Coordinates of C-alpha atoms and ligand atoms in Angstrom, one line a residue:
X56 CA 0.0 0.0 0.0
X57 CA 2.8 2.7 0.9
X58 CA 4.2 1.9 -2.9
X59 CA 0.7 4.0 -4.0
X60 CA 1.6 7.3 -2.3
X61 CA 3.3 10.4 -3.4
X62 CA 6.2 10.0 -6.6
X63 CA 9.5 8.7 -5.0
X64 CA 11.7 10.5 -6.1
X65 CA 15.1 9.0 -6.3
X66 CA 17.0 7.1 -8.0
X67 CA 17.2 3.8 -8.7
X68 CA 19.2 0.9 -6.9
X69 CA 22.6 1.9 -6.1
X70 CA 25.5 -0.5 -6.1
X71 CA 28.3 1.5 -4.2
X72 CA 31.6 0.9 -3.8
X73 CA 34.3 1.8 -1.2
X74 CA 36.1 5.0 -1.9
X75 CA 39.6 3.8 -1.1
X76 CA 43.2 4.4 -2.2
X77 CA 41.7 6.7 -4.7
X78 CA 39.7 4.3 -6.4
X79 CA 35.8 3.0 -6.3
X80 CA 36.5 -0.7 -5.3
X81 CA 33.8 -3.1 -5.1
X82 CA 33.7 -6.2 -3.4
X83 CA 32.1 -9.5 -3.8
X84 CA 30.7 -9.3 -0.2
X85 CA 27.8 -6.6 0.3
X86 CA 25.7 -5.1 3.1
X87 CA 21.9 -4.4 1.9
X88 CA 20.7 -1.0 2.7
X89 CA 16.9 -0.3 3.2
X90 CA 13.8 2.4 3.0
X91 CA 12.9 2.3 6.4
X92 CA 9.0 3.1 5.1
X93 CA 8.7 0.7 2.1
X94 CA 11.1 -1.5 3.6
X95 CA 12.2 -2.1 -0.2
X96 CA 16.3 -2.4 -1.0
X97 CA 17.7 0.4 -2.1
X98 CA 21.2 -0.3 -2.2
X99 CA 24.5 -2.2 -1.3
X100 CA 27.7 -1.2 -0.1
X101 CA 31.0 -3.4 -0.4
X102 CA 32.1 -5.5 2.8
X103 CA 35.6 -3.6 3.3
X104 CA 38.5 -6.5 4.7
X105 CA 41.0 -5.9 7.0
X106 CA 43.1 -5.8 4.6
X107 CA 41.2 -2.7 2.8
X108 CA 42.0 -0.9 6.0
X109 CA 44.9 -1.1 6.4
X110 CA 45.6 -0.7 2.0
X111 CA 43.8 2.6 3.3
X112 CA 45.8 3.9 6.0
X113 CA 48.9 3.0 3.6
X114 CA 47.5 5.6 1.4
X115 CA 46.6 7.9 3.7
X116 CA 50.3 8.0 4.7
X117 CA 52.4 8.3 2.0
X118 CA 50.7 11.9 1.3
X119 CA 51.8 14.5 2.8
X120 CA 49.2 17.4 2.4
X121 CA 50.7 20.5 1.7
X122 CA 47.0 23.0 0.6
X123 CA 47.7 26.2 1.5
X124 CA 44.9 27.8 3.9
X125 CA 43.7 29.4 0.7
X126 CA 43.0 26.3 -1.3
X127 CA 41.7 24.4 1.5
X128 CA 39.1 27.6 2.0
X129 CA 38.2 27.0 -1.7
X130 CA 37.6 23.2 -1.6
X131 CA 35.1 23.9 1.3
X132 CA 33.4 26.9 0.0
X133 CA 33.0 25.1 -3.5
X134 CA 31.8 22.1 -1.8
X135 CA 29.1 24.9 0.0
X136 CA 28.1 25.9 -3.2
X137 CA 27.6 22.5 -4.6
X138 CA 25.9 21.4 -1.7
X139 CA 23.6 24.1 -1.8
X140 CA 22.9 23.8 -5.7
X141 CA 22.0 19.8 -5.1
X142 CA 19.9 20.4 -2.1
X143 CA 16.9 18.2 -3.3
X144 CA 19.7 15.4 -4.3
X145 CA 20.8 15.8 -1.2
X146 CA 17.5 15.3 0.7
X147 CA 15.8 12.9 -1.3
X148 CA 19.2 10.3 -0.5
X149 CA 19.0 11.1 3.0
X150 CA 15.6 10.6 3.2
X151 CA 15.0 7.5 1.4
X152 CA 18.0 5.3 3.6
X153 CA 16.8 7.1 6.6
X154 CA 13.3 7.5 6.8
X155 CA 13.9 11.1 7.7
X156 CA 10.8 13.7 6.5
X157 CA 12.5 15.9 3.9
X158 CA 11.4 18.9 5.9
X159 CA 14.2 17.1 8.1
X160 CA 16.5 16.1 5.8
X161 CA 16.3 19.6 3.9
X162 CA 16.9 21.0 6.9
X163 CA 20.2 18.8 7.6
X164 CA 21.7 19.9 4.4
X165 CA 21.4 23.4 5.4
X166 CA 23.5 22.6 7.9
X167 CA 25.7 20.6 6.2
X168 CA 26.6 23.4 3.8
X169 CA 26.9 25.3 7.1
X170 CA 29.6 23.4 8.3
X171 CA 31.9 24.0 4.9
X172 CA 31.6 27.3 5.4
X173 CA 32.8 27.4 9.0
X174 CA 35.5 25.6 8.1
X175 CA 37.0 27.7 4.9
X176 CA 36.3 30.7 7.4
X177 CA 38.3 29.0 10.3
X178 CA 40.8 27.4 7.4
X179 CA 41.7 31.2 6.5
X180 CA 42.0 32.0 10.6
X181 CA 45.6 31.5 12.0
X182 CA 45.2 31.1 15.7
X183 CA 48.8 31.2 16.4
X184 CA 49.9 32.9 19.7
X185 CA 53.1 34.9 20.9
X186 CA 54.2 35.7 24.1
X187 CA 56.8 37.7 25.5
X188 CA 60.1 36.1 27.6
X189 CA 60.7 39.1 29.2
X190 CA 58.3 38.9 32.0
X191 CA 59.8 37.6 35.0
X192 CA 63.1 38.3 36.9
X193 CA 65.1 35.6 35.1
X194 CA 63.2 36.2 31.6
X195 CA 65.2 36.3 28.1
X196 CA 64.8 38.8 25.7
X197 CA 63.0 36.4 23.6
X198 CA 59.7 35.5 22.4
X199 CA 57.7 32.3 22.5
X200 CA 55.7 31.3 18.9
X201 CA 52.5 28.7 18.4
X202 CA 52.0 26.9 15.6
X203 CA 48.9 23.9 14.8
X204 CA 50.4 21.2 12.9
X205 CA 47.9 18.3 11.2
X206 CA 48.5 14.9 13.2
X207 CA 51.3 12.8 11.9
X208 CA 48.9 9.8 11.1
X209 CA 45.1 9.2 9.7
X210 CA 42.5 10.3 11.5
X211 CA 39.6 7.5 11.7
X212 CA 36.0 8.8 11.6
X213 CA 33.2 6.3 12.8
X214 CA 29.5 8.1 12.2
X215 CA 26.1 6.9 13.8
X216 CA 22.8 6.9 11.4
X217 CA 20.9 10.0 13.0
X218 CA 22.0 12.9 10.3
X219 CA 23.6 10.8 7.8
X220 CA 25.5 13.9 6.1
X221 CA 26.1 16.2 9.0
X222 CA 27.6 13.8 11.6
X223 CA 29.9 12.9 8.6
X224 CA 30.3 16.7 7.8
X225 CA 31.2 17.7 11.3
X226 CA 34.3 15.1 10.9
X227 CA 35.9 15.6 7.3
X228 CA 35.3 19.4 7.5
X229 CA 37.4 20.8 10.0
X230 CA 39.8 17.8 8.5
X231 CA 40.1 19.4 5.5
X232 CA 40.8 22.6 7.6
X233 CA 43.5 21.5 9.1
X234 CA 45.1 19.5 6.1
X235 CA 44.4 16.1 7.6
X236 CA 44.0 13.1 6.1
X237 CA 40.7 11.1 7.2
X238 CA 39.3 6.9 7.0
X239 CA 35.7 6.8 7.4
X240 CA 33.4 4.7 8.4
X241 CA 30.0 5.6 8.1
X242 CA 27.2 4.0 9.8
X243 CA 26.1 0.8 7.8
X244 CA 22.6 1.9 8.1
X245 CA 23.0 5.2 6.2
X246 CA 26.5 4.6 4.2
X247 CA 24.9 5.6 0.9
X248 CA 24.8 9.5 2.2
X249 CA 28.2 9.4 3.1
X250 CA 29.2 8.3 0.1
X251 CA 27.7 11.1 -1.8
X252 CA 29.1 13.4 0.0
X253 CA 32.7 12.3 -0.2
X254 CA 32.3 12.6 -4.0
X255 CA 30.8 16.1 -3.5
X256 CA 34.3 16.9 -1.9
X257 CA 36.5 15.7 -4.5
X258 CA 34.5 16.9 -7.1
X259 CA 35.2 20.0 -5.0
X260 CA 38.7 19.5 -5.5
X261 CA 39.6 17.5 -2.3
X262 CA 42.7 15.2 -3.1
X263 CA 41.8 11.7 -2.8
X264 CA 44.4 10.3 -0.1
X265 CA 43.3 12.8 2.4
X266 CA 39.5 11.1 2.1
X267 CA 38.3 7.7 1.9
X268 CA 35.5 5.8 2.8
X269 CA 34.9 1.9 4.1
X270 CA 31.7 0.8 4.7
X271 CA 31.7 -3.0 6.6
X272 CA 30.6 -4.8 9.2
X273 CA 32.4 -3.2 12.7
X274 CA 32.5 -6.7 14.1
X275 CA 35.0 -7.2 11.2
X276 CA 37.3 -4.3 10.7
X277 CA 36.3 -2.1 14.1
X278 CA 39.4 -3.4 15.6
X279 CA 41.3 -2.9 12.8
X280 CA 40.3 0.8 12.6
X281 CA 40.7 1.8 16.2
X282 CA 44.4 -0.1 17.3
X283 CA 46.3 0.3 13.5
X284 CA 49.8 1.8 14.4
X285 CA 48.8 4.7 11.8
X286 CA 46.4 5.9 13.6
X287 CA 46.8 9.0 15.6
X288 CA 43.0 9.9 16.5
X289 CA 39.7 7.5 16.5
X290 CA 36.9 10.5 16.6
X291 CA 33.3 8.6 17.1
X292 CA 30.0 10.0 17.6
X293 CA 26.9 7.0 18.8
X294 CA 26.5 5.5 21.7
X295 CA 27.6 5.3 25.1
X296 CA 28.4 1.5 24.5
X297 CA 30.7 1.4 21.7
X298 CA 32.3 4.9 22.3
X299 CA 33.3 3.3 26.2
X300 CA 34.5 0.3 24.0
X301 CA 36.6 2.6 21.4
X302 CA 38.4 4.1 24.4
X303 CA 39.6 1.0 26.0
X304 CA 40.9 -0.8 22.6
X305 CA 42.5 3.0 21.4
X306 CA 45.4 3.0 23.5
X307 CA 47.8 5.7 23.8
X308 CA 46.0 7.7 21.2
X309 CA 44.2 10.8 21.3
X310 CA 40.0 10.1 21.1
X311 CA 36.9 12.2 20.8
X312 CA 33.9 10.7 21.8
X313 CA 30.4 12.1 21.6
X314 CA 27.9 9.7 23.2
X315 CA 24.3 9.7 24.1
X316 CA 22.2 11.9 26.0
X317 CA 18.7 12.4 28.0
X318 CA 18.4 15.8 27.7
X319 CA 15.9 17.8 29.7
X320 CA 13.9 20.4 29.0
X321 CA 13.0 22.1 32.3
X322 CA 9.8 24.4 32.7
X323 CA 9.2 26.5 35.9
X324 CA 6.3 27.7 37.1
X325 CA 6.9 31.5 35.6
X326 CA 7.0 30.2 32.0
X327 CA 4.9 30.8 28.9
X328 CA 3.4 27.4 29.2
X329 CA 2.3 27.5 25.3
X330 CA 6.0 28.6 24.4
X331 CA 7.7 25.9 26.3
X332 CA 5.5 23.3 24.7
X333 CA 6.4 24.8 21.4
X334 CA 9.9 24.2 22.2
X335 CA 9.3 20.6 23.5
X336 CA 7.5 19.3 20.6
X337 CA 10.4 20.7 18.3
X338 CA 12.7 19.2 20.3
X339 CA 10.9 15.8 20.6
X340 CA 10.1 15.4 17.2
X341 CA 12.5 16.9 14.8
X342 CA 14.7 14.2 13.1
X343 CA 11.7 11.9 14.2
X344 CA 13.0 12.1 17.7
X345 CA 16.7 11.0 16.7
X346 CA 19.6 13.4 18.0
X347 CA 21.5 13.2 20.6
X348 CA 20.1 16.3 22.4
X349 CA 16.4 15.6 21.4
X350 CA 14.3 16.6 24.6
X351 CA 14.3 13.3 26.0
X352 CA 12.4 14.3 29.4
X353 CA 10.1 17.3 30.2
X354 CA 10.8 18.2 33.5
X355 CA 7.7 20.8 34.5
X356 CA 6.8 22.3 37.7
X357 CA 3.8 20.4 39.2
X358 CA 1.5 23.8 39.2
X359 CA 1.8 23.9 35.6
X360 CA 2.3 20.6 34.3
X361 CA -1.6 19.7 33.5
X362 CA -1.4 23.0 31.2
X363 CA 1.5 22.4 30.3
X364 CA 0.4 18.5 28.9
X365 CA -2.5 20.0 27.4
X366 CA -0.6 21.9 25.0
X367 CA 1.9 19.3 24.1
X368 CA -1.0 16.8 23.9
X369 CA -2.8 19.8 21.1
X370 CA 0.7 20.1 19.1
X371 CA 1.9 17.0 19.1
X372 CA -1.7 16.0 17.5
X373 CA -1.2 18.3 15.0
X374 CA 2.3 17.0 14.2
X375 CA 1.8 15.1 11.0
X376 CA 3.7 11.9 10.3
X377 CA 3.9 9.2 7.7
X378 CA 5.6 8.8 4.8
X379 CA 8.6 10.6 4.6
X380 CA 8.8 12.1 1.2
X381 CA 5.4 13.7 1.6
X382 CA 5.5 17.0 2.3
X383 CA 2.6 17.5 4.1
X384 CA 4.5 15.2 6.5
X385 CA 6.6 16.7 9.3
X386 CA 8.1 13.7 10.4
X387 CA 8.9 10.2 8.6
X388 CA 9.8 7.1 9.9
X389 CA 12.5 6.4 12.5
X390 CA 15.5 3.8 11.9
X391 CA 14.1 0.7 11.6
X392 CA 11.6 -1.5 12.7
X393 CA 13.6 -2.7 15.5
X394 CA 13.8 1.0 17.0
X395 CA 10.5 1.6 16.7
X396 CA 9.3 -2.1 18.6
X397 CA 11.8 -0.7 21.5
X398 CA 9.9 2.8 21.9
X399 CA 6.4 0.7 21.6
X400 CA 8.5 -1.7 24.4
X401 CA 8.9 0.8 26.9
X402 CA 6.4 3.0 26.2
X403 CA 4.3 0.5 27.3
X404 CA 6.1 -0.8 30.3
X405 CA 6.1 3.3 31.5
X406 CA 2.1 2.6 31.1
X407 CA 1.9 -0.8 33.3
X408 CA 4.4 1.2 35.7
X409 CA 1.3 3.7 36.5
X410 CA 2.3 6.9 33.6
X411 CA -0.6 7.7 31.7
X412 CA -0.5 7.8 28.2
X413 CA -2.2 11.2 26.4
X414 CA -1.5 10.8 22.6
X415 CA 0.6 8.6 20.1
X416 CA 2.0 5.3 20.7
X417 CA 0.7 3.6 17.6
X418 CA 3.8 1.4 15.3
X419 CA 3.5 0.7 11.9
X420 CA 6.8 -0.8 10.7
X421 CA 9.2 1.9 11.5
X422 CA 6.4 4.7 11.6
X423 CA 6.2 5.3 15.4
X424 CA 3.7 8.1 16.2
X425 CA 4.3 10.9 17.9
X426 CA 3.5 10.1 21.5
X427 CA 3.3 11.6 25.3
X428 CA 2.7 10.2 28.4
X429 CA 2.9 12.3 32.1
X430 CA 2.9 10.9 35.8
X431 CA 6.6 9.6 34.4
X432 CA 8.3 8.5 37.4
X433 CA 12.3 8.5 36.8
X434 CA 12.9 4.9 37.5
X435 CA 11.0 3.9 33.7
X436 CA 13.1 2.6 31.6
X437 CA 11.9 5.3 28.8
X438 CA 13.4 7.8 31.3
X439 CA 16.2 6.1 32.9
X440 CA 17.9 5.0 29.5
X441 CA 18.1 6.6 26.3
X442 CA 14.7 6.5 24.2
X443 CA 16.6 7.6 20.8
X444 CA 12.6 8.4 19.1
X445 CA 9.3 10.4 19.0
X446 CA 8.3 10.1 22.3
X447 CA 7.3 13.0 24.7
X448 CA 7.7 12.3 29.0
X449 CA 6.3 14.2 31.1
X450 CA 7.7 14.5 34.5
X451 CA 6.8 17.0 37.4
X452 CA 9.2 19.1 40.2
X453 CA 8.3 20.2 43.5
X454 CA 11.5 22.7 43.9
X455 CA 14.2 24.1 42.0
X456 CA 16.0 21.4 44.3
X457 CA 14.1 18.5 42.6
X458 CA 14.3 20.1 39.2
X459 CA 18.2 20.1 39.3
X460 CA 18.4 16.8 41.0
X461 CA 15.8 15.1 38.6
X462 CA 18.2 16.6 35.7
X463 CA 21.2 15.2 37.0
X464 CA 20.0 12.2 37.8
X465 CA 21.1 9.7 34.9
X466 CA 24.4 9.2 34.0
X467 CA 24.4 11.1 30.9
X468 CA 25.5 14.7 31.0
X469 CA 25.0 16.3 27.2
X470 CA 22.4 19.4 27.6
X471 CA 19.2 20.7 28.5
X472 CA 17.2 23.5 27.7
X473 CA 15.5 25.6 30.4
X474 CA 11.9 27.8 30.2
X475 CA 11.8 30.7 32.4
X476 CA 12.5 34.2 32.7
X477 CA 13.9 34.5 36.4
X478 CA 17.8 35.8 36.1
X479 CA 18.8 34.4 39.7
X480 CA 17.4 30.6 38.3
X481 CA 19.3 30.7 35.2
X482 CA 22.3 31.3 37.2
X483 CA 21.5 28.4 39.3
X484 CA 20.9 25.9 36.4
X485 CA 23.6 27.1 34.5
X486 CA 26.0 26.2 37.1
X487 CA 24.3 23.5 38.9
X488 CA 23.2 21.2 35.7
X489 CA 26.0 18.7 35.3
X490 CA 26.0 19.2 31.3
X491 CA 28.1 20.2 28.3
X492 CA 25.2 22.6 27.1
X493 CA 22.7 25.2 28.9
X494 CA 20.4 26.6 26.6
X495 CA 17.7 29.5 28.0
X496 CA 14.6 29.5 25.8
X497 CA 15.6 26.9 23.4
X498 CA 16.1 23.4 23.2
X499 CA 18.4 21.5 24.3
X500 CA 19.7 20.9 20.2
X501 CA 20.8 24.5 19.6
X502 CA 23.3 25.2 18.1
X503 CA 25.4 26.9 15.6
X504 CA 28.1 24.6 13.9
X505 CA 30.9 27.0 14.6
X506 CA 30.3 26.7 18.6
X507 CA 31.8 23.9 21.0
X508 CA 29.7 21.5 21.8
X509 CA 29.8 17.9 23.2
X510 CA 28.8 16.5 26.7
X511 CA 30.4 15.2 30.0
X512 CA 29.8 12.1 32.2
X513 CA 28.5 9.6 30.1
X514 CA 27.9 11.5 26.7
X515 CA 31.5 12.5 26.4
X516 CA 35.1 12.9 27.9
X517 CA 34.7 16.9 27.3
X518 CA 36.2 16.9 24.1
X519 CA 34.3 19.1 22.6
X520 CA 33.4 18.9 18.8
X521 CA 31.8 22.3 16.6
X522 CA 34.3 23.6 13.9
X523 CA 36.3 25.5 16.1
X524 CA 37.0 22.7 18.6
X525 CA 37.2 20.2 15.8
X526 CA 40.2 21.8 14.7
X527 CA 41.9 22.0 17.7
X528 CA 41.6 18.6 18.3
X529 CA 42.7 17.8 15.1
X530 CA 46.2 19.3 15.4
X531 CA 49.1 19.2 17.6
X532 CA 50.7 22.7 19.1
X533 CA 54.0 23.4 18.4
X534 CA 56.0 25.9 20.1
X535 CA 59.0 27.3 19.1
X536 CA 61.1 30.9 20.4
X537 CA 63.3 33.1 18.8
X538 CA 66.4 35.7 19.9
X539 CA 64.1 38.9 20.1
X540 CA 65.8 41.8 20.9
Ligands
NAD14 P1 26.0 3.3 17.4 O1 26.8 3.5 18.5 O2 25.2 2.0 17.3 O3 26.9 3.3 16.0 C1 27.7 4.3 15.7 C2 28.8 3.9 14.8 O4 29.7 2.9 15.5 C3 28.4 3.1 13.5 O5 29.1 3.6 12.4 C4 28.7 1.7 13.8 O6 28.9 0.9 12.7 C5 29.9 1.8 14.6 N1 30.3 0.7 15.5 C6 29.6 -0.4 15.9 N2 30.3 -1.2 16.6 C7 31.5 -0.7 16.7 C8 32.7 -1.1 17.4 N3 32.8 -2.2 18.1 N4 33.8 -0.3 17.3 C9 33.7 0.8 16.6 N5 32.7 1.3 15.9 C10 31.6 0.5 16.0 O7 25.1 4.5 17.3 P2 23.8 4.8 16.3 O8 22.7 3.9 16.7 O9 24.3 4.9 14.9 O10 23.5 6.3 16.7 C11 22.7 6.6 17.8 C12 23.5 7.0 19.0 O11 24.4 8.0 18.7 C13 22.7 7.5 20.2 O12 23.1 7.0 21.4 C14 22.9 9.0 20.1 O13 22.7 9.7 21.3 C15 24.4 9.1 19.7 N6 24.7 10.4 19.2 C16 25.5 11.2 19.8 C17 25.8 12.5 19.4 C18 26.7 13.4 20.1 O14 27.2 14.4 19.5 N7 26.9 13.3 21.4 C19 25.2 12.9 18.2 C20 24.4 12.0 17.5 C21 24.1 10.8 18.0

């Protein structure tokens, strides 16, 4: 029946390849990818060896990149343009592996060409610092020079499925910036994006050794990818799981890891109630529920939680949902079927646990309605673990006490979003919430792409990603001083 709805428009089947040693190599081994609606194969991606890896990392190493600041501004800002040009492209690929609504996946390329353009600004930016010797008794009359150098080895990029083109983006960008060379690994549920995009970047001019792509089975080549003697820094964004896993197999080598999160959105009694539910239904929903800081819990004070239900219940009615590539559809499918059966899961055990349930919770496949339930007590397992989909809690606070206590109270620390208007609060939860992120009025997801961002705790060592950080992380300080004077 779903085959009978709008055009789909795409292509047809694609039979990728790897992008390695700067070559498309296909393998006799493949991994199926899927339309999360139709559930119809769309495509298949080569099985990459061990052997491809380390043939990759090889590569990667005999170059030496040597852009100057002004080409590698170019190959970004061309790659910008493109991007920008191909937006429907773009969208449609994203949204046919991932289920995503193209309002979401439109959106995501927006921000993808975003992140170029950070990067060719910050590629053209030299942060170098100098300091003076002469500033102590026994100073020299000399001075002191920085300078960021790219990391003497590959950098390997793993990627999770949620934005199959930014997550990617936020890796190989500031890369690029700081004349690195770069494996990838894309998630094996949404390679096909990734692999678009990587051909965007040479066709932007990017020299092939300092990009390639394997897609594969991590049971297979993880290892491989994370321990190689090559590699100087594993960078991983997904979950909490594998990222603790990629820091005890890295070794003595430098890691960024950005986890999961159970972000809160936190209303006080002062708030716009019909504002704040704005915000939590955006923040619930968008990406069909699928980012890392989605509002995960709705923390409300108990005087204004029934109104506060009452207008989540009205707006998240109103949210449309079904098949993702038509328009009139706000959100599309999540991941997979599997995802979907775990929100129904606990959804349900919230509701023999005594939460009541308002709207939603109705599965199709990998459609998952948008849903709320209040009288969400923090021992659920919807609350107390990551629920990575559409689905809207509602839990009340006594006290500003309970409402920073109630925050802190998983072991995830990524960000939060907080309603009110009272200065000496804000204060409070900006120093009290035990979070990489505080964001007044908004959700818990803003952001620009320039900013640091990242979490502590269990979503992240503190590392922070955003262009800017990125590239920091992404190069090794040298000093060096001079006679001066
Ligand atoms: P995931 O952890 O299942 O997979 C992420 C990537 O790790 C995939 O590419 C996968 O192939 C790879 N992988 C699997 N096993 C591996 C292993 N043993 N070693 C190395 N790599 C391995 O995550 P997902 O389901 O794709 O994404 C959802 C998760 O990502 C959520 O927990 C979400 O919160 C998190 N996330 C975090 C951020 C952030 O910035 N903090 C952003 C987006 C998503």
């Amino acid at each position: 029946a779903v085959l009978d709805g709008p055009v789909r428009n795409h292509d047809a089947f694609r039979a990728e390849a790897l992008r390695l040693c700067g070559e498309r190599a296909t393998r006799e081994r493949t991994l199926d990818v899927f339309d999360p609606y139709t559930g119809l194969r769309v495509g298949t991606v080569p099985l990459a060896s061990v052997d491809d890896v380390g043939a990759a990392f090889e590569y990667a190493c005999a170059y030496r990149p040597t852009l100057t600041r002004f080409e590698r501004a170019q190959i970004l800002e061309r790659a910008a343009a493109l991007l920008r040009e191909r937006l429907e492209a773009a969208s449609d690929l994203i949204t046919l592996e991932s289920g995503l609504s193209k309002e979401d996946s439109r959106y995501e390329i927006g921000r993808v060409a975003d992140v170029f353009k950070f990067a060719a600004i910050e590629a053209l930016r030299d942060d170098a610092q100098s300091f003076s010797c002469d500033l102590t008794p026994h100073g020299k009359q000399r001075r002191v020079f920085t300078q960021r150098e790219p990391l003497p080895g590959v950098i390997v990029a793993i990627t999770p499925f949620n934005h199959p083109m930014n997550q990617v983006a936020h890796k190989i960008a500031p890369a690029i910036a700081t004349n690195n060379r770069v494996v990838l690994k894309p998630s094996e549920k949404v390679p096909l994006s990734a692999l678009w995009l990587a051909d965007l970047l040479y066709e932007a001019g990017l020299p092939a050794p300092m990009l390639q792509v394997l897609t594969g089975d991590p049971r297979e080549i993880a290892d491989a990818l994370i321990a190689h003697p090559l590699v100087t820094l594993v960078t991983f964004t997904g979950g909490v799981a594998i990222g603790k896993y990629i820091a005890s197999r890295a070794g003595y080598r430098r890691t960024v890891l950005e986890l999961g999160g159970n972000d809160p959105l936190i209303v006080l009694d002062d708030a716009d109630v019909e504002r704040a539910a704005q915000l939590a239904v955006q923040g619930s929903y968008r990406n069909s529920g699928q980012r890392c800081t989605a509002v995960k819990r709705m923390l409300v004070d108990r005087r204004i939680a029934d109104a506060f239900a009452e207008c989540v219940v009205d707006m998240t009615r109103a949210w449309t949902y079904g098949d993702p590539f038509d328009a009139a559809n706000r959100m599309g499918t999540v991941i997979d079927e599997q995802a979907a059966c775990t929100f129904e899961a606990r959804v349900n055990e919230a509701i023999a646990g005594g939460a009541r349930l308002l709207a939603g919770h109705r599965r199709d496949g990998a459609l998952y309605a948008p849903t709320v339930l209040d009288r969400v007590t923090p021992s659920m397992t919807l609350v107390r673990e990551e629920t990575f989909g559409p689905v809207s809690p509602i839990m009340t606070f006594d006290s500003i006490d309970e409402a920073i206590a109630l925050s802190n109270g998983t072991p995830f620390g990524l960000s939060s979003g907080i309603c009110t208007n009272r200065q000496d609060l804000i204060a409070r939860f900006v120093n009290e919430l035990h979070v990489g992120t505080v964001n007044v009025w908004e959700v818990p997801g803003y952001r620009i792409e320039l900013t640091p961002f990242g979490g502590i705790k269990d979503s992240g060592l503190g590392y922070k990603e955003g262009v800017q950080e990125a590239m920091k992380s992404f190069t090794n300080l040298k000093t060096f001083s001079l006679p001066w004077g």
